[in-house]
Each structure stands twice: as C-alpha cells, then as structure tokens.
C-alpha cells in the first residue's frame, strides 16, 4: 500500500474516533460545557492538557526550528516546559480552589471590578485568536501534502471536525477527544524517532541516541559529527548557537511565564475535583509533554545530519522522490546558482542553493530516512491530532469569554442556564468560522504573532494572577493599570521592531535590530513587559485604597486547599 | 489573631518556603546551567553531550518534571500536617 492510502486509512480511523467520543460526551449543562462537569481524573486531565498544549507548532515546527538553530533552539525546549513548574507551584492549585469557569472570572472577582474582567476578556481574545489561526493553517498544510487536497479544502474539513465536537461537547467533549489525540500524537511522534535512532546510532531511546556514537563503525559521536558538518558548510557549531546570552535568557523566561499565563492551559485545571488533583495533574501533564520535548531535540539532530548527508554537494538529478514532492509544495526550493547540477547547502547566503522550510523537517523526516509508508502516514495523523486538539481548547476559551464573561457577567446577567449554553455554542461556531477564515487567508503576520502571543500572556495575565494570590493587599487600580500598561508596551514593541510600523514598514526591521532595548528581541520582550507590569501595579497599589475586607478574605480562602467547592453555577 | 488564622498563616509560610527552594532549583538548572554557565560547563562531556548543551536541551526538562512531583509530595504531607487534606 502506498503512503496516500495509508494516510486515508489512519486519518479516517482517528477522525471517526474523535467524532464517536464527541457524541458519547455531549454537554448538558454550562458546567459540562465550561469545565467538563468538574470531575475529570488527574491522569485524563494530564493527557488532555498535554494534547491541548502541544500544538502544530510543537509537533510539526519545533524540531525543524531546533535543527536549524542548534543550541539557540533550547529557548523553546526550556521555555515551553519550565512554564509548567510555575503553573503547578504558583497558579494551578489556587485557581482550582477559587473554583470558577474562566480566567477573566478570577480577574473580575479577585479585583472586584467589571473593568478588570473586560480587560482580561480582551487579552484572552487577542492571545487565543492569533494562536488558533496558526493551528487551522497547520491542518491545511498536512491535508495538502499527504492527501493531496487543496490547502483550503483541508482547512474546511478541519473546521467541520472541530465544530462538531467543540460545539456539541464543550469542555467535556474536548477533554475526552484530547485524551485520544494525545495517544495518537505521541505514538506518531515516537515511532519514527525510535526507528531513526536505531538506524543512526543503534540505540532505541532517541534521548540517548542523540548523545551516542554513530552506527557506521567510525566511533564518532553523532553531535561531534554534526558540529563538524556544520562548520564545514560555514554555519556556527550546532551545540553553540549565535544568539546573545541576554536574549536567550529573556526569550526563555518570556515563554515560561507566557505558558503559565495562557488561558487555554489554565482553564484545564478547573476541570479536576480537588486542589490536590490540580497539582498532580500538572505534574502528569509535564511528564507526558516531556516525552515529546526531550525527543524533539534528538529528532532535530538526526534529521539535520541526514539532510546534510543526503543533499550536500550531491547531483540534483539523483535526489529521492520526497525531495521533488516537497518542491511541489513550495516548502523546499533549489536554485542552481553556479550551474553545476549539484546542490550547494551553505551558510553563505550568496552561494546557498537550497532553502528548506522549518515546517517540513518532522513531516519529511521518515521519508528522508526511508521508513515504511505506514510510518509516514502516522506522522500525518499525529500532526492533525496536535493541531485539532489545540484549536479546540482555544475555541473553548474564546466562546466562554464571550458567553460567560461578556454576555452573562456584563450584558445580560439574567440569562437562563439554557440560554447561556446556547450562547456558548453560537459563539463557538462564530469562533470556528473566523479561525477558518484566517486559516484560508492567513494574514502575513500570523506565524510571527503566534510566538508573540506568549509575550502578551506574560505581559498581562501572569502578574495579575500571581499578585492576586500572593499579595493580599493588591487592589483593582494596580492590577488594571499593570495589565493595560504591560500589554500596550508589548504591542508597541512588536509593532516597532517586528513590523517596523513607526520607521517605514517591514524593510526597516533588519536595520532596527541594532536598537533593540538591552539587545532583547521582540520574542523575548515579554520578560521586560512583565517586569514593567509588576512595577506599575505595585506602585499604583501603594497610592490607591486597599481592597475591601471581603476580597482579602477570598485571598486567604484560596490559599488553603480543603473544601474546594465544585465550580458553582451562577 | 484566632487559632484558626494562626494555623492558616503558619501553613502559608511553610508553603512559601517550599516554593522558594523549588524555584531556586528550577532557576539553577535552566537559566544557570543551560544559559549563564553553559560555556563553562561545555568544557565537560557526558558521552557525546557537552554538559551545558545537555542541560539546555535535556537535563533541565527532566529536573522540571521531578520538581513538580516533589512539590506534590511535600504539599500532600503539609496538607495532612495541618488537617487541610480533602
């Protein structure tokens, strides 16, 4: 059987599974819809959180980015896992004890203010929409490459599937499909990695294979070999990297804090029964995530070495079939600058003839390593699982922000339970349609902004939530000013240094690098914006009245685990 | 301050102390070993890995997982000590 048949079979089976689960776990109340009834087991929640968290970016793009960035790629590995330590220790247990439905719920109640709630809704919507558009695009890429349908048809198929289980099942449907999606995606990621690790180093554990000697009898360590190949072609050493230390530091911290502040991750901890379960499921989530995250750098090393060996200085006419397949998608291009019929893959931009998109390394990896057709098809099904599970989690945040935080809490407080459930379903439908629109017509900035969503979460939510728990006397004036100043500063820095808005547009961006504040890139600036948020919030807090007595009591109450209420219906 | 409040304050103090210790380790393995002292540590090797590079791409992640489970254990014990367990 060929790759395409296998892909149809595997994608067909996994999709029917997701739809089956969705029908089985329909939501019948708003509590089901927002927090899956509040009785999810720690393990199921850990798996769902892991699938929710690992998006098309983790599954498809990350290994590729690391393959080309080497040591510098560590910012994603540490940043996107270290955030769970912050989440587990500083936020999740207390938010669970607080026991509401959404992040704006916490901000609105803790800071006793509708303004605070609306600011939080606004931040949650910006962060989630930019993120979800990228997921729909990922679905389109997988469909177009492996099933050879048009990229837009792919996006629409993805939309229909997500619509089905997110609208029908809400958080309950999403949780149990995510459990299945975790199994699919982790299996799909590990199988090719293990195959290739055995092929290249003889060690079946990719995490160890990465640090082993090559299988070719030379006794050379794989990493030394790759360092040698890299310097030969004019790149810096793979294990060294070229970013400034302060920037690596800032990006890592911004990603960690952003991870802890992302609303679609935080809400997952509202679905477990007890505070104790929230802590445990954060640990399980990170353990399950770490399986992929410690394998990804190994995949990066394997695929980069394989790629260089296959293409460097080889005749174009002898390239294997995968090379031509990816050329057709435009994600891999070859221009024979010196007309010798061979591929020159070099650091020198004037002489380099091969451009490889980051996104194809994981998808092409099994083909480059000549693995069987079913493994290649499995990777396609895994990529879809990763993109769909994250998209569904984000759509839920968007719909609950609208139906619960805006309609129920601000505009129509008298709406009935049934009415609110319908409002949630309708807003989920709208959100899917808008996300699909951005998937079909990606604005040029989507890819750039996805990474920046973390900076925005770091600059807005993290300080407000942390101070809300650990600083009893924090008042609404401080928290609101902090969030507004933090996110505005972040947006300003992105517009200035990522888009060159104030200096004549995109072309100016390269030239502006020299004037980055403290040498920190827009990706890492979330760290600075977060610090500013903290300083502003505390300064304003000192100049304005203390929060009311009953709010200080709420803070004392959430610090103690016993008697975690079921999320109350209101 | 009532006994009730005294107990809550003592519990919170112990909790915060744990957080400081665990987050210090969190900082040391990632920002310390993986970034600030990476070059110095890269002078040493474990198998094919330079040590600083290993912490940045492998070691820090393992430690993160362990830290959360240690936290879970410590807190479960603390909850029991103060009678706050559910």
XYZ file of C-alpha atoms in Angstrom:
656
model
C 0.000 0.000 0.000
C 1.248 3.484 -0.750
C 1.541 6.457 1.595
C -1.664 8.091 0.441
C -3.848 5.023 1.037
C -2.306 4.565 4.470
C -2.923 8.227 5.256
C -6.593 7.979 4.265
C -6.971 4.899 6.465
C -5.237 6.318 9.553
C -6.767 9.786 9.304
C -10.185 8.174 8.696
C -9.898 5.927 11.770
C -8.689 8.691 14.084
C -11.340 11.159 12.888
C -14.177 8.648 13.409
C -12.786 8.015 16.884
C -12.905 11.745 17.728
C -16.467 12.041 16.425
C -17.558 8.937 18.330
C -16.158 10.357 21.577
C -17.868 13.687 20.894
C -21.271 12.033 20.558
C -20.708 9.968 23.707
C -19.699 13.005 25.796
C -22.256 15.669 24.936
C -22.575 18.629 27.297
C -25.919 19.028 29.030
C -25.201 21.987 31.333
C -22.986 25.082 31.327
C -20.846 23.331 33.934
C -20.295 20.475 31.471
C -19.633 22.951 28.701
C -17.100 25.136 30.583
C -15.320 22.705 32.925
C -16.402 19.206 31.837
C -18.571 18.864 34.946
C -15.553 19.411 37.226
C -14.865 15.727 37.853
C -12.081 14.822 35.413
C -9.418 12.472 36.833
C -5.862 13.820 37.212
C -4.490 11.420 34.579
C -7.186 12.220 31.997
C -6.670 15.908 32.679
C -2.904 15.491 32.370
C -3.294 13.832 28.984
C -5.823 16.406 27.825
C -3.574 19.249 28.999
C -0.613 17.742 27.148
C -2.606 17.480 23.893
C -4.135 20.907 24.444
C -0.694 22.367 24.932
C 1.241 20.566 22.170
C 0.086 22.301 19.037
C 1.010 22.103 15.388
C 3.992 24.246 16.415
C 5.312 21.631 18.888
C 4.606 18.647 16.669
C 5.396 19.954 13.197
C 7.631 23.012 13.547
C 9.709 22.735 16.703
C 12.198 20.019 15.721
C 12.749 21.816 12.421
C 13.418 25.109 14.157
C 15.887 23.418 16.514
C 17.548 21.597 13.582
C 18.366 24.946 12.022
C 19.005 26.926 15.215
C 21.042 24.315 17.158
C 21.700 25.440 20.743
C 19.556 28.569 20.238
C 16.539 26.277 19.817
C 16.872 25.450 23.543
C 14.768 28.535 24.311
C 11.682 26.632 23.118
C 12.565 23.418 24.935
C 13.176 25.067 28.311
C 10.620 27.825 27.805
C 7.690 25.616 26.888
C 8.322 23.090 29.688
C 9.663 25.292 32.514
C 6.395 27.222 32.462
C 4.649 24.174 33.927
C 6.737 24.433 37.076
C 5.435 27.988 37.529
C 1.912 26.864 36.689
C 1.973 23.935 39.131
C 3.615 25.797 42.022
C 2.238 29.300 41.697
C -1.123 29.250 39.924
C -2.994 25.992 39.303
C -3.821 24.864 42.881
C -5.099 28.288 43.928
C -7.130 28.876 40.811
C -8.712 25.455 41.287
C -9.564 26.328 44.871
C -11.122 29.574 43.663
C -13.303 27.301 41.532
C -14.790 29.317 38.720
C -15.055 28.786 34.978
C -12.638 31.135 33.214
C -9.531 33.264 33.746
C -11.443 36.558 33.389
C -13.747 35.137 36.093
C -10.826 35.076 38.511
C -9.530 38.517 37.500
C -13.048 40.024 37.662
C -13.900 38.599 41.106
C -10.491 38.973 42.724
C -10.229 42.576 41.584
C -13.935 43.261 42.298
C -14.333 45.116 39.035
C -16.130 44.792 35.701
C -13.374 46.823 34.072
C -10.784 44.274 35.183
C -12.958 41.480 33.781
C -13.343 43.236 30.422
C -9.601 43.963 30.167
C -8.957 40.264 30.866
C -11.503 39.167 28.233
C -9.832 41.445 25.715
C -6.366 39.980 26.479
C -7.732 36.404 26.326
C -9.323 37.025 22.929
C -6.182 38.553 21.366
C -3.978 35.752 22.643
C -6.352 32.940 21.613
C -7.324 34.181 18.160
C -3.743 34.689 16.974
C -2.912 31.220 18.225
C -5.884 29.397 16.688
C -5.364 30.766 13.183
C -1.938 29.107 13.126
C -3.500 25.756 14.063
C -6.020 25.828 11.224
C -3.182 26.601 8.836
C -1.262 23.583 10.158
C -4.268 21.362 9.441
C -4.341 22.730 5.881
C -0.622 22.016 5.302
C -0.927 18.384 6.421
C -4.000 17.779 4.277
C -2.492 19.336 1.167
C 0.758 17.412 1.383
C -0.440 13.964 2.364
C -3.940 13.725 0.993
C -3.266 15.964 -1.989
C -6.377 18.011 -1.474
C -6.332 21.766 -1.844
C -4.995 23.549 1.267
C -8.306 25.454 1.676
C -10.390 22.275 1.461
C -8.098 20.915 4.189
C -8.826 23.890 6.433
C -12.583 23.483 5.864
C -12.521 19.748 6.707
C -10.608 20.596 9.890
C -13.169 23.283 10.757
C -16.085 20.883 10.412
C -14.473 18.287 12.681
C -13.583 20.810 15.398
C -17.001 22.434 15.090
C -18.628 19.106 15.644
C -17.029 18.167 18.915
C -16.353 21.607 20.372
C -19.890 22.871 19.818
C -21.619 19.659 20.807
C -19.464 18.632 23.727
C -17.881 21.844 25.004
C -15.105 21.192 27.524
C -16.456 17.691 28.187
C -16.230 16.634 24.534
C -12.893 18.390 24.129
C -11.357 16.747 27.208
C -12.037 13.189 26.116
C -11.115 13.756 22.468
C -7.882 15.342 23.686
C -7.103 12.203 25.678
C -7.395 10.196 22.430
C -5.464 12.823 20.496
C -2.603 12.692 22.988
C -2.241 8.952 22.402
C -2.282 9.412 18.630
C 0.187 12.263 18.571
C 2.728 10.819 20.981
C 2.716 7.448 19.201
C 3.085 9.205 15.856
C 5.996 11.281 17.115
C 7.871 8.490 18.879
C 7.679 5.692 16.289
C 9.746 7.409 13.556
C 12.124 8.866 16.184
C 12.844 5.393 17.580
C 13.281 3.899 14.096
C 15.749 6.605 13.076
C 17.625 6.458 16.378
C 18.206 2.738 15.859
C 19.177 3.330 12.241
C 21.762 6.004 13.051
C 23.142 5.026 16.455
C 21.827 1.558 17.302
C 20.233 2.955 20.479
C 16.423 2.603 20.598
C 15.984 5.540 23.004
C 16.256 8.754 20.987
C 17.186 10.822 24.088
C 20.278 8.617 24.498
C 20.857 8.044 20.790
C 21.394 11.767 20.400
C 24.470 11.516 22.648
C 25.770 8.210 21.286
C 28.305 7.260 18.670
C 27.343 6.697 15.055
C 26.433 3.271 13.782
C 28.901 3.386 10.883
C 31.824 1.916 12.819
C 33.719 5.223 12.915
C 33.313 5.640 16.690
C 32.487 9.335 16.216
C 29.828 10.869 18.429
C 26.763 11.984 16.462
C 26.913 15.507 17.900
C 30.619 15.873 17.063
C 29.881 14.723 13.544
C 27.105 17.309 13.203
C 29.303 20.063 14.653
C 31.935 19.141 12.053
C 29.460 19.134 9.158
C 28.006 22.469 10.302
C 31.339 24.296 10.482
C 32.428 22.774 7.144
C 29.411 24.385 5.499
C 30.071 27.698 7.218
C 27.389 27.504 9.959
C 28.260 28.014 13.624
C 28.766 24.869 15.726
C 25.452 23.089 16.327
C 25.949 22.919 20.096
C 26.938 26.601 20.315
C 24.383 28.896 18.708
C 24.644 32.533 17.745
C 22.072 34.479 19.787
C 23.228 36.849 22.553
C 23.060 35.374 26.042
C 20.755 38.100 27.362
C 18.312 37.438 24.505
C 18.342 33.664 25.101
C 17.649 34.400 28.772
C 14.797 36.832 28.001
C 13.098 34.613 25.399
C 13.239 31.565 27.684
C 11.719 33.488 30.590
C 9.036 35.092 28.387
C 7.998 31.678 27.040
C 7.913 30.140 30.530
C 5.846 32.912 32.048
C 3.667 33.097 28.930
C 2.976 29.358 29.151
C 1.841 29.728 32.743
C -0.389 32.650 31.735
C -2.115 31.123 28.702
C -5.857 30.975 29.380
C -6.500 27.732 27.470
C -3.931 25.918 29.630
C -5.101 27.448 32.928
C -8.780 26.507 32.393
C -7.841 22.829 32.138
C -7.106 22.908 35.879
C -10.667 23.999 36.641
C -11.871 20.595 35.445
C -10.425 18.403 38.233
C -12.132 17.616 41.509
C -9.733 18.732 44.218
C -6.768 21.088 44.737
C -4.599 18.034 45.261
C -5.666 16.727 41.839
C -4.757 20.044 40.201
C -1.171 19.752 41.489
C -0.858 16.120 40.493
C -2.303 16.588 37.034
C 0.121 19.480 36.363
C 2.947 17.035 37.114
C 1.446 14.341 34.896
C 0.854 16.853 32.102
C 4.505 17.919 32.150
C 5.700 14.307 32.279
C 3.621 13.488 29.190
C 4.795 16.655 27.445
C 8.427 15.929 28.355
C 8.285 12.662 26.392
C 7.883 14.681 23.206
C 10.019 17.613 24.300
C 13.092 15.537 25.116
C 12.693 13.567 21.869
C 12.339 16.668 19.677
C 15.986 17.795 20.044
C 17.075 14.247 19.145
C 14.864 14.307 16.044
C 16.431 17.670 15.181
C 19.948 16.221 15.331
C 19.023 13.090 13.356
C 17.163 14.941 10.622
C 19.757 17.683 10.233
C 22.566 15.134 9.889
C 20.505 13.055 7.462
C 19.573 16.094 5.427
C 23.166 17.293 5.054
C 24.357 13.795 4.145
C 21.595 13.367 1.564
C 21.761 16.692 -0.229
C 25.077 18.429 0.353
C 27.140 18.534 -2.824
C 25.010 15.790 -4.440
C 23.693 15.944 -8.020
C 20.144 17.330 -8.212
C 19.146 14.624 -10.704
C 19.836 11.911 -8.094
C 17.537 13.371 -5.430
C 14.972 10.920 -3.992
C 11.234 11.228 -4.533
C 10.477 13.108 -1.278
C 12.677 15.943 -2.469
C 10.507 16.501 -5.553
C 7.288 16.075 -3.527
C 8.247 18.854 -1.154
C 9.459 21.057 -4.019
C 5.877 20.877 -5.342
C 4.530 22.329 -2.092
C 6.972 25.245 -2.321
C 8.349 24.499 1.138
C 11.668 23.368 -0.324
C 13.395 25.235 -3.137
C 16.571 24.630 -5.118
C 18.191 27.190 -7.433
C 21.368 26.074 -9.187
C 23.318 29.320 -8.798
C 26.666 28.044 -10.107
C 25.048 25.767 -12.736
C 26.988 22.625 -11.792
C 23.891 20.467 -11.345
C 24.838 19.809 -7.696
C 23.187 21.087 -4.529
C 25.254 23.552 -2.519
C 23.833 23.871 1.002
C 25.883 26.627 2.657
C 25.650 29.317 5.339
C 26.779 31.975 2.842
C 23.507 33.418 1.511
C 25.081 34.402 -1.819
C 26.173 30.823 -2.587
C 23.487 28.753 -0.857
C 21.225 26.972 -3.357
C 18.816 25.143 -1.063
C 16.098 26.665 1.109
C 14.297 24.279 3.465
C 11.242 25.436 5.417
C 11.416 24.624 9.162
C 7.993 23.033 8.975
C 8.943 20.124 6.755
C 11.687 18.562 8.880
C 9.370 16.422 11.029
C 6.993 15.617 8.187
C 9.768 14.742 5.750
C 11.991 13.024 8.303
C 10.517 9.487 7.880
C 10.813 9.807 4.116
C 14.387 11.084 4.298
C 15.216 8.060 6.469
C 13.379 5.695 4.103
C 10.874 4.453 6.676
C 7.817 2.365 5.647
C 4.713 4.053 4.221
C 2.558 3.498 7.321
C 5.013 5.434 9.489
C 4.820 8.404 7.141
C 1.004 8.256 7.236
C 1.100 8.022 11.025
C 3.029 11.298 11.207
C 0.269 12.969 9.175
C -2.410 11.693 11.584
C -0.289 12.867 14.551
C 0.146 16.351 13.101
C -3.610 16.617 12.659
C -4.254 15.420 16.217
C -1.851 18.053 17.574
C -3.393 20.893 15.579
C -7.035 19.928 16.204
C -6.661 19.382 19.956
C -5.065 22.784 20.468
C -7.568 24.530 18.192
C -10.464 23.037 20.183
C -9.021 24.196 23.523
C -8.549 27.721 22.208
C -12.046 27.847 20.727
C -13.480 26.959 24.095
C -11.651 29.887 25.721
C -12.972 32.216 23.044
C -16.552 31.002 23.343
C -16.626 31.018 27.155
C -15.079 34.516 27.234
C -17.977 35.728 25.111
C -20.896 33.736 26.519
C -19.871 33.682 30.178
C -17.709 36.745 30.785
C -19.347 39.192 28.426
C -22.968 38.086 27.980
C -23.701 36.517 31.364
C -21.479 38.638 33.593
C -21.664 42.028 31.909
C -24.534 42.490 29.450
C -27.345 40.038 30.297
C -26.944 38.846 33.899
C -30.481 37.413 33.882
C -29.874 34.976 31.033
C -31.054 31.431 31.833
C -28.737 28.410 32.113
C -30.140 27.092 28.843
C -29.761 30.462 27.166
C -26.127 30.691 28.272
C -25.404 27.214 26.921
C -26.836 28.240 23.562
C -24.859 31.478 23.647
C -21.723 29.395 24.271
C -22.488 27.122 21.317
C -23.226 30.014 18.974
C -20.061 31.874 19.954
C -18.032 28.675 19.467
C -19.473 28.403 15.958
C -18.573 32.008 15.168
C -15.084 31.491 16.540
C -14.544 28.420 14.309
C -15.692 30.334 11.243
C -13.388 33.283 11.976
C -10.464 30.941 12.727
C -11.152 29.081 9.478
C -11.212 32.350 7.578
C -7.751 33.190 8.902
C -6.594 29.675 8.071
C -7.682 30.096 4.445
C -6.490 33.701 4.153
C -3.581 33.821 6.590
C -2.651 37.436 7.222
C 1.112 37.678 6.670
C 1.679 38.182 10.365
C 0.075 35.033 11.825
C 3.237 32.989 12.143
C 5.086 35.889 13.731
C 2.307 36.673 16.148
C 1.834 33.119 17.451
C 5.229 33.300 19.158
C 4.304 36.732 20.439
C 1.056 35.510 21.990
C 3.309 34.225 24.784
C 4.805 37.662 25.285
C 1.323 39.102 25.574
C 0.187 36.481 28.068
C 3.363 37.136 30.088
C 2.821 40.888 29.974
C -0.845 40.786 31.002
C -2.203 37.733 32.875
C 0.754 36.318 34.754
C 1.459 39.321 37.016
C -2.241 39.967 37.670
C -2.934 36.369 38.697
C 0.282 35.950 40.706
C -0.243 39.176 42.666
C -3.893 38.236 43.130
C -2.824 35.120 45.015
C 0.434 36.062 46.732
C -0.215 39.723 47.564
C -3.361 40.024 49.608
C -3.436 43.814 49.556
C -3.222 44.097 45.774
C -6.104 46.295 44.613
C -8.008 46.730 41.359
C -6.397 50.051 40.399
C -2.924 48.476 40.488
C -3.875 45.287 38.669
C -5.784 47.024 35.874
C -3.096 49.652 35.245
C -0.455 46.923 35.293
C -2.269 44.790 32.695
C -3.046 47.742 30.419
C 0.497 49.146 30.575
C 2.055 45.672 30.175
C 0.109 44.602 27.113
C 0.318 48.062 25.493
C 4.086 48.173 25.906
C 4.320 44.666 24.423
C 2.149 45.639 21.435
C 4.190 48.801 20.920
C 7.474 46.866 20.901
C 6.092 44.286 18.445
C 4.760 46.964 16.091
C 8.023 48.898 16.243
C 10.582 46.110 15.995
C 8.693 43.250 14.321
C 6.703 45.209 11.748
C 8.657 48.482 11.563
C 5.364 50.418 11.743
C 6.987 53.625 13.025
C 10.014 53.513 10.738
C 8.630 52.917 7.272
C 7.457 49.285 7.317
C 8.802 45.734 7.025
C 12.014 46.724 5.227
C 13.197 48.686 8.241
C 13.045 45.666 10.591
C 16.591 44.363 9.867
C 18.140 47.796 10.464
C 16.277 48.268 13.726
C 17.868 45.176 15.310
C 20.796 47.267 16.491
C 18.459 49.470 18.537
C 16.604 46.669 20.386
C 16.283 47.695 24.033
C 19.052 45.959 26.043
C 19.618 43.769 22.959
C 16.343 41.903 23.556
C 14.330 40.667 20.552
C 10.539 41.128 20.283
C 10.153 37.413 21.156
C 11.937 37.967 24.449
C 10.408 41.329 25.262
C 7.534 39.726 27.175
C 10.026 39.451 30.045
C 10.564 43.235 30.120
C 6.849 43.994 29.705
C 6.080 41.615 32.576
C 8.582 43.347 34.863
C 7.084 46.720 33.954
C 3.594 45.340 34.692
C 4.752 44.260 38.173
C 6.415 47.605 38.949
C 3.470 49.701 37.730
C 0.921 47.509 39.524
C 2.744 47.693 42.863
C 3.431 51.440 42.573
C -0.208 52.268 41.759
C -1.341 49.924 44.522
C 0.647 51.950 47.086
C -1.070 55.184 46.046
C -4.659 53.910 45.988
C -7.025 52.469 48.655
C -6.682 48.901 49.960
C -9.034 46.249 48.566
C -12.219 45.669 50.614
C -12.094 43.286 53.597
C -14.172 40.559 51.896
C -11.752 40.407 48.951
C -8.831 39.904 51.349
C -10.833 37.082 52.876
C -11.244 35.458 49.436
C -7.435 35.504 49.106
C -6.979 33.816 52.490
C -9.607 31.288 51.500
C -7.940 30.267 48.203
C -4.589 29.722 49.924
C -5.947 26.746 51.844
C -6.828 23.618 49.918
C -9.548 21.966 51.980
C -13.141 22.368 50.982
C -12.534 23.164 47.314
C -16.016 23.885 46.094
C -17.452 22.397 42.983
C -17.419 25.168 40.375
C -20.599 26.979 41.344
C -23.414 27.545 38.897
C -24.153 31.223 38.609
C -5.429 36.555 65.769
C -7.561 33.475 66.254
C -6.105 29.948 66.376
C -7.770 29.331 63.071
C -5.909 32.221 61.466
C -2.611 31.342 63.156
C -2.777 27.892 61.668
C -3.524 29.278 58.208
C -0.599 31.715 58.435
C 1.819 29.001 59.541
C 0.680 26.748 56.694
C 1.154 29.536 54.181
C 4.666 30.313 55.495
C 5.796 26.724 55.086
C 4.263 26.589 51.626
C 6.122 29.741 50.531
C 9.387 28.350 51.906
C 8.988 25.221 49.759
C 8.273 27.403 46.743
C 11.491 29.387 47.239
C 13.606 26.247 47.466
C 11.992 24.504 44.483
C 12.059 27.611 42.291
C 15.731 28.174 43.150
C 16.469 24.724 41.690
C 14.210 25.495 38.711
C 16.276 28.617 38.055
C 19.652 26.927 38.558
C 19.159 24.080 36.078
C 17.626 26.153 33.283
C 18.864 29.727 33.477
C 22.012 28.722 35.387
C 23.365 25.519 33.851
C 21.584 25.864 30.490
C 22.274 29.551 29.781
C 24.519 31.598 32.115
C 27.150 28.918 32.826
C 26.661 26.978 29.606
C 30.063 27.838 28.152
C 31.943 26.851 31.303
C 30.010 23.563 31.577
C 30.552 22.785 27.897
C 34.199 22.098 28.754
C 32.975 18.798 30.239
C 31.335 15.934 28.399
C 28.949 13.105 29.339
C 29.051 10.618 26.457
C 28.570 12.677 23.317
C 26.908 15.569 25.157
C 28.639 18.770 26.180
C 27.247 19.327 29.687
C 25.865 22.866 29.213
C 24.155 21.860 25.979
C 22.726 18.758 27.671
C 21.181 20.836 30.457
C 19.650 23.206 27.906
C 18.104 20.511 25.700
C 17.554 17.555 28.058
C 18.567 17.869 31.710
C 16.528 20.917 32.671
C 13.334 19.252 31.388
C 13.924 16.098 33.465
C 14.519 18.226 36.552
C 11.305 20.221 35.925
C 9.240 17.023 35.944
C 10.903 15.783 39.137
C 10.413 19.175 40.833
C 6.644 19.122 40.311
C 6.334 15.606 41.750
C 8.445 16.580 44.772
C 6.145 19.565 45.237
C 3.067 17.300 45.054
C 4.520 15.057 47.773
C 5.604 17.918 50.041
C 2.233 19.607 49.793
C 0.252 16.449 50.398
C 2.251 15.951 53.604
C 1.827 19.586 54.597
C -1.936 19.431 53.993
C -2.118 16.423 56.279
C 0.031 18.026 58.984
C -2.357 20.982 59.173
C -5.501 18.937 58.616
C -6.277 20.655 55.332
C -6.399 17.468 53.285
C -9.604 16.608 51.483
